[in-house]
Short mmCIF file of C-alpha atoms in Angstrom, two decimals:
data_model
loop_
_atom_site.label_atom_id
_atom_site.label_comp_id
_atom_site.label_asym_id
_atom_site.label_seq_id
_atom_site.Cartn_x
_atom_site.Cartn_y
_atom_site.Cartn_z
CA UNK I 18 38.60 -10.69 -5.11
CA UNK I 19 38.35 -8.37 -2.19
CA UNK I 20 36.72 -4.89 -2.67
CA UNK I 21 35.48 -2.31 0.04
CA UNK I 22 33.28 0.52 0.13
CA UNK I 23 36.34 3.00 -0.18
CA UNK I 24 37.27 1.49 -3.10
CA UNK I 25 33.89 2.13 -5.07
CA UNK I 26 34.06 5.79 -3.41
CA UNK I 27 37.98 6.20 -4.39
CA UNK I 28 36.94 5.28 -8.25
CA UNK I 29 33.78 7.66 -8.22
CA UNK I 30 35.61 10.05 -7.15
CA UNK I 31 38.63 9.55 -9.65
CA UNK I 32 36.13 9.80 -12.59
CA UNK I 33 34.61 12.49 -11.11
CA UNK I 34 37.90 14.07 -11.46
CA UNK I 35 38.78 13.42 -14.85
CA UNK I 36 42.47 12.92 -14.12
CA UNK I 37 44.67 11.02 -11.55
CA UNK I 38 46.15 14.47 -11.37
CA UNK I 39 43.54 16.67 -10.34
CA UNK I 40 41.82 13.38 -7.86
CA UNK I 41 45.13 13.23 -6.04
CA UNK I 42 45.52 17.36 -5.88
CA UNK I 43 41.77 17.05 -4.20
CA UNK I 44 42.36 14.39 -2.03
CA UNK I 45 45.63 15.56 -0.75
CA UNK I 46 47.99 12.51 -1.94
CA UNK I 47 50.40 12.06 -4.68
CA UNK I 48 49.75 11.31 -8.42
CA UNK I 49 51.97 8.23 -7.77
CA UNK I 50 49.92 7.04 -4.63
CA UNK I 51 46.62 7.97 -6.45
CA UNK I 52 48.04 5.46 -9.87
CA UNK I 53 48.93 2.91 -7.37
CA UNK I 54 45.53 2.77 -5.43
CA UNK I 55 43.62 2.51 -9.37
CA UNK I 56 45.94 -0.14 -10.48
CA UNK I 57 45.15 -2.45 -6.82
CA UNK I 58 41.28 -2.31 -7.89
CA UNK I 59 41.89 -3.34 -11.10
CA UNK I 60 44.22 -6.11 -10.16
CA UNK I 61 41.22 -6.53 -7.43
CA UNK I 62 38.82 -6.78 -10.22
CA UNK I 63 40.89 -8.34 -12.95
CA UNK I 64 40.73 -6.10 -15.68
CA UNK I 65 41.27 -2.44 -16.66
CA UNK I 66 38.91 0.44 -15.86
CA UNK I 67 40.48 2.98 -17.24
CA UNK I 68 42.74 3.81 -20.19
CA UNK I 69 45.02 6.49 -19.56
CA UNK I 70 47.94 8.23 -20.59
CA UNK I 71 49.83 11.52 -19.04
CA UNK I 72 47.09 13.96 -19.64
CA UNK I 73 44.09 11.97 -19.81
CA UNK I 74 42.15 8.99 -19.25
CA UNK I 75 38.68 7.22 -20.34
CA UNK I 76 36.68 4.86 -18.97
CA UNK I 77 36.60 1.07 -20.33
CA UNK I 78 33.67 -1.05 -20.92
CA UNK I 79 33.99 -3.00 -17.96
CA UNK I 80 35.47 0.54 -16.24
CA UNK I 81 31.99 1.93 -17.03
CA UNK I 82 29.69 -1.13 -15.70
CA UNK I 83 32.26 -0.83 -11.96
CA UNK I 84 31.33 2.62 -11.95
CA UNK I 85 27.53 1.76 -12.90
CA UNK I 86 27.80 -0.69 -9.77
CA UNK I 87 29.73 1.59 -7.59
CA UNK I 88 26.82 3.78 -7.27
CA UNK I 89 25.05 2.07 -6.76
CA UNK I 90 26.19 0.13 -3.77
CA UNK I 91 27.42 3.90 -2.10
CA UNK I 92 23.92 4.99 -2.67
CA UNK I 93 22.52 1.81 -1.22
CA UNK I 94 25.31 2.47 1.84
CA UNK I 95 24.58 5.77 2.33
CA UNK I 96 20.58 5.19 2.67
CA UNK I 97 21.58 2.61 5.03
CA UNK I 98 23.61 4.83 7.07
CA UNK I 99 20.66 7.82 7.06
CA UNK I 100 18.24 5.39 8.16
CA UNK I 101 20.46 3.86 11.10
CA UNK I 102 20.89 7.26 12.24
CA UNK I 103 17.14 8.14 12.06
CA UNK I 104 16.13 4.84 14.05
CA UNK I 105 18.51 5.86 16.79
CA UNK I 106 18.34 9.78 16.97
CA UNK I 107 16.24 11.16 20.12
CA UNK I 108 13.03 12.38 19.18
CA UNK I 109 13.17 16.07 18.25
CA UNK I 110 11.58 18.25 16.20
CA UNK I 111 8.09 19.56 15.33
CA UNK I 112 5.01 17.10 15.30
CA UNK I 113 1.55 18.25 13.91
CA UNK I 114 -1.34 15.78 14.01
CA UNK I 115 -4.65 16.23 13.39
CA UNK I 116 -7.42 13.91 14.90
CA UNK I 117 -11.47 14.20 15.41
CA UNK I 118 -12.82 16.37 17.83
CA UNK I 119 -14.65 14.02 20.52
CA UNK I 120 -11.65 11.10 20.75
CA UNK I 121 -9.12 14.15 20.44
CA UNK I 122 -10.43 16.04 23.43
CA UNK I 123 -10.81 12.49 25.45
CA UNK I 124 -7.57 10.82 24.58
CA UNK I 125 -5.27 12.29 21.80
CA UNK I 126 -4.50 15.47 24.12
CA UNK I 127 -3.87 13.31 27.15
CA UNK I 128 -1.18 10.89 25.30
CA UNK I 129 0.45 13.90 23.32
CA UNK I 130 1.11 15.79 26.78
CA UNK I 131 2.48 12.61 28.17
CA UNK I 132 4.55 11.99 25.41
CA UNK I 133 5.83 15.45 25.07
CA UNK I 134 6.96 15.36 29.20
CA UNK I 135 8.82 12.26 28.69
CA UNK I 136 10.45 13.69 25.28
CA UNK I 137 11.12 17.11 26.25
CA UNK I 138 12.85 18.11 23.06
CA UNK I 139 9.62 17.14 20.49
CA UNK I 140 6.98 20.30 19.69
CA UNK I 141 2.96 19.05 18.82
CA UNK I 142 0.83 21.01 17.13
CA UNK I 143 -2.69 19.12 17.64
CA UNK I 144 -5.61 20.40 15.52
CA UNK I 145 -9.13 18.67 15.64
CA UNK I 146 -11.43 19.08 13.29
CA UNK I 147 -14.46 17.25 12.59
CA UNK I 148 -13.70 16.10 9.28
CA UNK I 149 -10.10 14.31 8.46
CA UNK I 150 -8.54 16.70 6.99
CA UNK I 151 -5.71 16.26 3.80
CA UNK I 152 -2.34 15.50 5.49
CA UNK I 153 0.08 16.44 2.52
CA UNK I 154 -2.04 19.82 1.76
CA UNK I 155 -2.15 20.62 5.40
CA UNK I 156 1.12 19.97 6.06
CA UNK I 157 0.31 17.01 8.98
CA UNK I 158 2.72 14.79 10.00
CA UNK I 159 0.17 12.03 11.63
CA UNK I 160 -3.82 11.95 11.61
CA UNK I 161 -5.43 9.61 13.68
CA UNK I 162 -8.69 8.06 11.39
CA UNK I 163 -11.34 5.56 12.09
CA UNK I 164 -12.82 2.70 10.05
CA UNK I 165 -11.69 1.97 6.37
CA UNK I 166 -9.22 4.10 4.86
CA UNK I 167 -9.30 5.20 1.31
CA UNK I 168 -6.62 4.78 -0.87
CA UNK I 169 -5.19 7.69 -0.78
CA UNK I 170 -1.48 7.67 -0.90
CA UNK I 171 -1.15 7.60 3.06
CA UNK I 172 0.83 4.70 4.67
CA UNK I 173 -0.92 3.63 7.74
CA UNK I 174 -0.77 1.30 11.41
CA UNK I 175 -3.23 0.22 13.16
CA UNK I 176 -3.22 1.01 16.63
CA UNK I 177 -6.69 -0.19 18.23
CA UNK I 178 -9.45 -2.28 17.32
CA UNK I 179 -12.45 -0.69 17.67
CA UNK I 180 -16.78 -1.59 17.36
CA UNK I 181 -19.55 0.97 17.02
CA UNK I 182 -22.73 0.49 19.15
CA UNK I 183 -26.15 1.30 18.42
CA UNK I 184 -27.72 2.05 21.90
CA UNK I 185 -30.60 3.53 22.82
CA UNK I 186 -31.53 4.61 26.87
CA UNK I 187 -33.63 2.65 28.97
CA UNK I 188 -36.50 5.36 29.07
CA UNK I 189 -36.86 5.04 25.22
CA UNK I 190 -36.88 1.59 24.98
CA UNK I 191 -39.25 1.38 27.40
CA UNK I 192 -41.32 4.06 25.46
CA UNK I 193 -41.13 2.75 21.98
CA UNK I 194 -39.89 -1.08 22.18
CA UNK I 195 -36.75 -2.85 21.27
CA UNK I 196 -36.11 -3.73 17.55
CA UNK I 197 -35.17 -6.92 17.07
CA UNK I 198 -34.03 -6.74 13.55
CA UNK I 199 -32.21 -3.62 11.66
CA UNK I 200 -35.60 -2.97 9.54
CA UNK I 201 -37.32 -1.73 12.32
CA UNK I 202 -35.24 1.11 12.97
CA UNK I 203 -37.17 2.36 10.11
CA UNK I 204 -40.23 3.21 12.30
CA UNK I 205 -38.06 4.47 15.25
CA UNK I 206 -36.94 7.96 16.10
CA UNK I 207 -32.88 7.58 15.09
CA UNK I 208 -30.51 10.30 16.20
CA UNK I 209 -28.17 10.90 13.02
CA UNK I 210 -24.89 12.38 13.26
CA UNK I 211 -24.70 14.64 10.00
CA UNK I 212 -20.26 14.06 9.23
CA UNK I 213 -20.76 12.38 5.84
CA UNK I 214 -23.57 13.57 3.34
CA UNK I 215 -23.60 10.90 1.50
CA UNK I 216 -24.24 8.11 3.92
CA UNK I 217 -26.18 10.55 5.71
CA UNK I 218 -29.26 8.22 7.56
CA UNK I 219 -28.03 5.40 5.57
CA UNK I 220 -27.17 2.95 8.69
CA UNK I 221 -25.50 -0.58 7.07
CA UNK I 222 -25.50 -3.67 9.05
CA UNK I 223 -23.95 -7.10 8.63
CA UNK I 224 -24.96 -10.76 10.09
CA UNK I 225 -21.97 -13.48 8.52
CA UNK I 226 -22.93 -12.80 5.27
CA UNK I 227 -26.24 -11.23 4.91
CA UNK I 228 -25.49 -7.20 4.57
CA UNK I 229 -28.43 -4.85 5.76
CA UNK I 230 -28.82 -0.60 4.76
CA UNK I 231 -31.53 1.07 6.69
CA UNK I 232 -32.59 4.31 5.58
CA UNK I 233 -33.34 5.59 9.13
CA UNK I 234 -34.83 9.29 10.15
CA UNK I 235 -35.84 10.95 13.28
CA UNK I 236 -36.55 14.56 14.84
CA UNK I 237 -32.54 15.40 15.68
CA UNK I 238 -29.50 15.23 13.90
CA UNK I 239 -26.21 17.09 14.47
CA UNK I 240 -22.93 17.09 12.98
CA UNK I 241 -21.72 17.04 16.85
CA UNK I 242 -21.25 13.65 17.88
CA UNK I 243 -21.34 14.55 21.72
CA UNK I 244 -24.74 16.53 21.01
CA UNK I 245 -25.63 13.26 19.58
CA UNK I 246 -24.58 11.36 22.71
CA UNK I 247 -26.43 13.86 24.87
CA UNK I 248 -29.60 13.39 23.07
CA UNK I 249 -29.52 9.48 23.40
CA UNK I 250 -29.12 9.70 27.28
CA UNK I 251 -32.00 11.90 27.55
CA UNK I 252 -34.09 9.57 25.50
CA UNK I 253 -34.91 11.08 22.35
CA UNK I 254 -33.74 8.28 20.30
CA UNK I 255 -31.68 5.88 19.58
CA UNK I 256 -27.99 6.28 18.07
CA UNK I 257 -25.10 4.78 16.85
CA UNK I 258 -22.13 5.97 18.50
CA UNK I 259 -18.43 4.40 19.16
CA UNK I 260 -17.61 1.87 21.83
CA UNK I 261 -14.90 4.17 23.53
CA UNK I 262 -17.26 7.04 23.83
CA UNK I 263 -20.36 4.71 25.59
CA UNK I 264 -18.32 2.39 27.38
CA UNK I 265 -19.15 3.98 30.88
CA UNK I 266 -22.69 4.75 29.94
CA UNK I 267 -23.45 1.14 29.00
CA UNK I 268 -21.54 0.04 32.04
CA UNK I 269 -23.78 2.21 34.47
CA UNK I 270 -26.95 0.99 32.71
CA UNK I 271 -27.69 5.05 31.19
CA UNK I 272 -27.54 3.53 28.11
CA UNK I 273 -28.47 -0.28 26.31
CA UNK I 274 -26.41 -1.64 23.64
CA UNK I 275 -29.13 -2.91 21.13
CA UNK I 276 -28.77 -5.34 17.53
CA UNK I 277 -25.71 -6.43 19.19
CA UNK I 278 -26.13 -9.76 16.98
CA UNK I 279 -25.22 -7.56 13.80
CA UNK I 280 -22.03 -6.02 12.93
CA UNK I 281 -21.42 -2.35 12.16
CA UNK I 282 -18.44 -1.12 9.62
CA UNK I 283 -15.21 -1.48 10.64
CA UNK I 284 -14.27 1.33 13.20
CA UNK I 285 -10.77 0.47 13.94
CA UNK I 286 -8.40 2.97 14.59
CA UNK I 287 -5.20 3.99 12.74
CA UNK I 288 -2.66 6.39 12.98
CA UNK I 289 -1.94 7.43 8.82
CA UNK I 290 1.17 9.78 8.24
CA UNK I 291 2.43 10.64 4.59
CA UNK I 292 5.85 9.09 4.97
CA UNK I 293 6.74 6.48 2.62
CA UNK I 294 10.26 5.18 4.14
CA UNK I 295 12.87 6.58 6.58
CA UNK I 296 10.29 7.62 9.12
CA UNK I 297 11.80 10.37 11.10
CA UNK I 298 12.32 9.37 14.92
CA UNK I 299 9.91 11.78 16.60
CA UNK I 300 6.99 10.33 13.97
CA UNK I 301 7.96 6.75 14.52
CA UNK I 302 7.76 6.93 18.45
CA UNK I 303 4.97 8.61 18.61
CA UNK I 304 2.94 6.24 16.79
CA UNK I 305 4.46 3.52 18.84
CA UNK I 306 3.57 5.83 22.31
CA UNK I 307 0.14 6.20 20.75
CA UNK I 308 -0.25 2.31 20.14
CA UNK I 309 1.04 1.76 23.54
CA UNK I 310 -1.11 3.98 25.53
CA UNK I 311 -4.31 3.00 23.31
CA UNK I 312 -4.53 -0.19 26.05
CA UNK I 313 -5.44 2.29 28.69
CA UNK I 314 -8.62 3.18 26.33
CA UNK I 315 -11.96 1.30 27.83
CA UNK I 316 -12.43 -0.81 24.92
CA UNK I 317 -9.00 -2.42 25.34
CA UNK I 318 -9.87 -3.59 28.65
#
């Protein structure tokens, strides 16, 4: 039995119809050629399809589980088809993203110029914002988020890994001591970055499988993280702060990466977009650009 694509879309189209007749008026053939092209399915198939006589016709049993299947598989075709083309179209179009503030500044801004010079026909949009805002009510194509994503609806890829540090400068360790072990923080000025008011001062830290919260407190807290930063290198206390925004100051010494025996929560970083399949091109290589160009970021190195 030997049956092609144009066959299914010849028979959809013929019921569609309701007569030989009329199928062969709107596909430009005879009645006769139409009749002939039905009965060299069914012979294909080996049985009838359709009953008909001069002025009408009906479909069979097996005539309505062909056109069940014929629909099935020209569906299947076509969102094969859309896809291919998708995967292979040139980037073009409108692209908004939304990302945080300090890593936006730093490093979004940088890869989405680059991108958009070698891509001439793609538009961004970049808006940073402190807090990750909703994709789908915002109308976002891609936000780029940190640490464990909630299940909200969002497909995601990860496109760095990532650690926070808890540093501290040299001046203030000198001042106040080291702490050895998380619990100590408690009696230590800590610089709290106010983003989250519910884990607000609640610092958690993990050892293989001990966990550790410390309710921490101190004289400064922002909902800035680069006031935060600034604080910490002038010695007010110590903070907790991401690895690619302290990488040069531990490097130069301005800062000391302390508890580095105990693990913070996962900070990796992901691009999230609301797409469930048949990612448009533009979206697709611009989370590849942004995984690519991610290896240039210190903590890669």
């Amino acid at each position: 039995m030997s049956m092609s694509s144009s066959d299914f879309e010849f028979f959809i189209y013929l019921c569609q119809a309701g007569s030989i007749s009329q199928a062969a008026r709107e596909l430009d053939i005879t009645p006769a050629a139409a009749s002939k092209r039905l009965s060299s399915i069914e012979k294909a198939v080996g049985c009838q399809l359709l009953s008909r006589s001069t002025r009408s016709m009906s479909l069979t049993h097996n005539g309505r589980i062909y056109l069940d299947y014929a629909r099935k598989v020209t569906t299947t075709i076509e969102d094969m088809n859309k896809l291919l083309r998708q995967q292979s179209d040139e980037a073009e179009g409108l692209i908004r993203i939304n990302a945080p503030f300090g890593f936006g500044r730093r490093y979004v801004s940088r890869f989405v110029a680059d991108f958009i010079e070698e891509n001439p026909k793609v538009e961004c949009q970049l808006h940073l914002s402190d807090h990750p805002l909703n994709l789908i009510a915002n109308s976002f194509d891609i936000g780029i988020r940190f640490g464990t994503l909630p299940d909200s609806g969002l497909h995601a890829r990860k496109i760095a890994s990532h650690q926070r540090f808890v540093c501290a400068s040299p001046s203030y360790l000198s001042a106040h001591g080291e702490p050895r072990h998380p619990h100590e923080l408690s009696s230590h000025n800590c610089i709290v970055l106010r983003q989250n008011e519910d884990t607000y001062g609640n610092w958690r830290f993990s050892k293989e499988d001990q966990v550790c919260h410390v309710r921490v407190r101190g004289n400064l807290s922002s909902n800035d993280g680069e006031s935060v930063l600034s604080w910490a290198l002038r010695g007010q206390g110590i903070a907790i702060r991401a690895e690619w925004d302290v990488y040069y100051h531990l490097k130069d010494g301005s800062l000391r990466r302390i508890l580095d025996e105990y693990e913070l929560p996962n900070a990796d970083i992901y691009a999230v977009y609301p797409y469930s399949q048949n990612l448009p091109a533009r979206i697709r290589l611009l989370i590849d650009y942004f995984a690519e160009r991610m290896k240039i970021v210190p903590f890669n190195r």
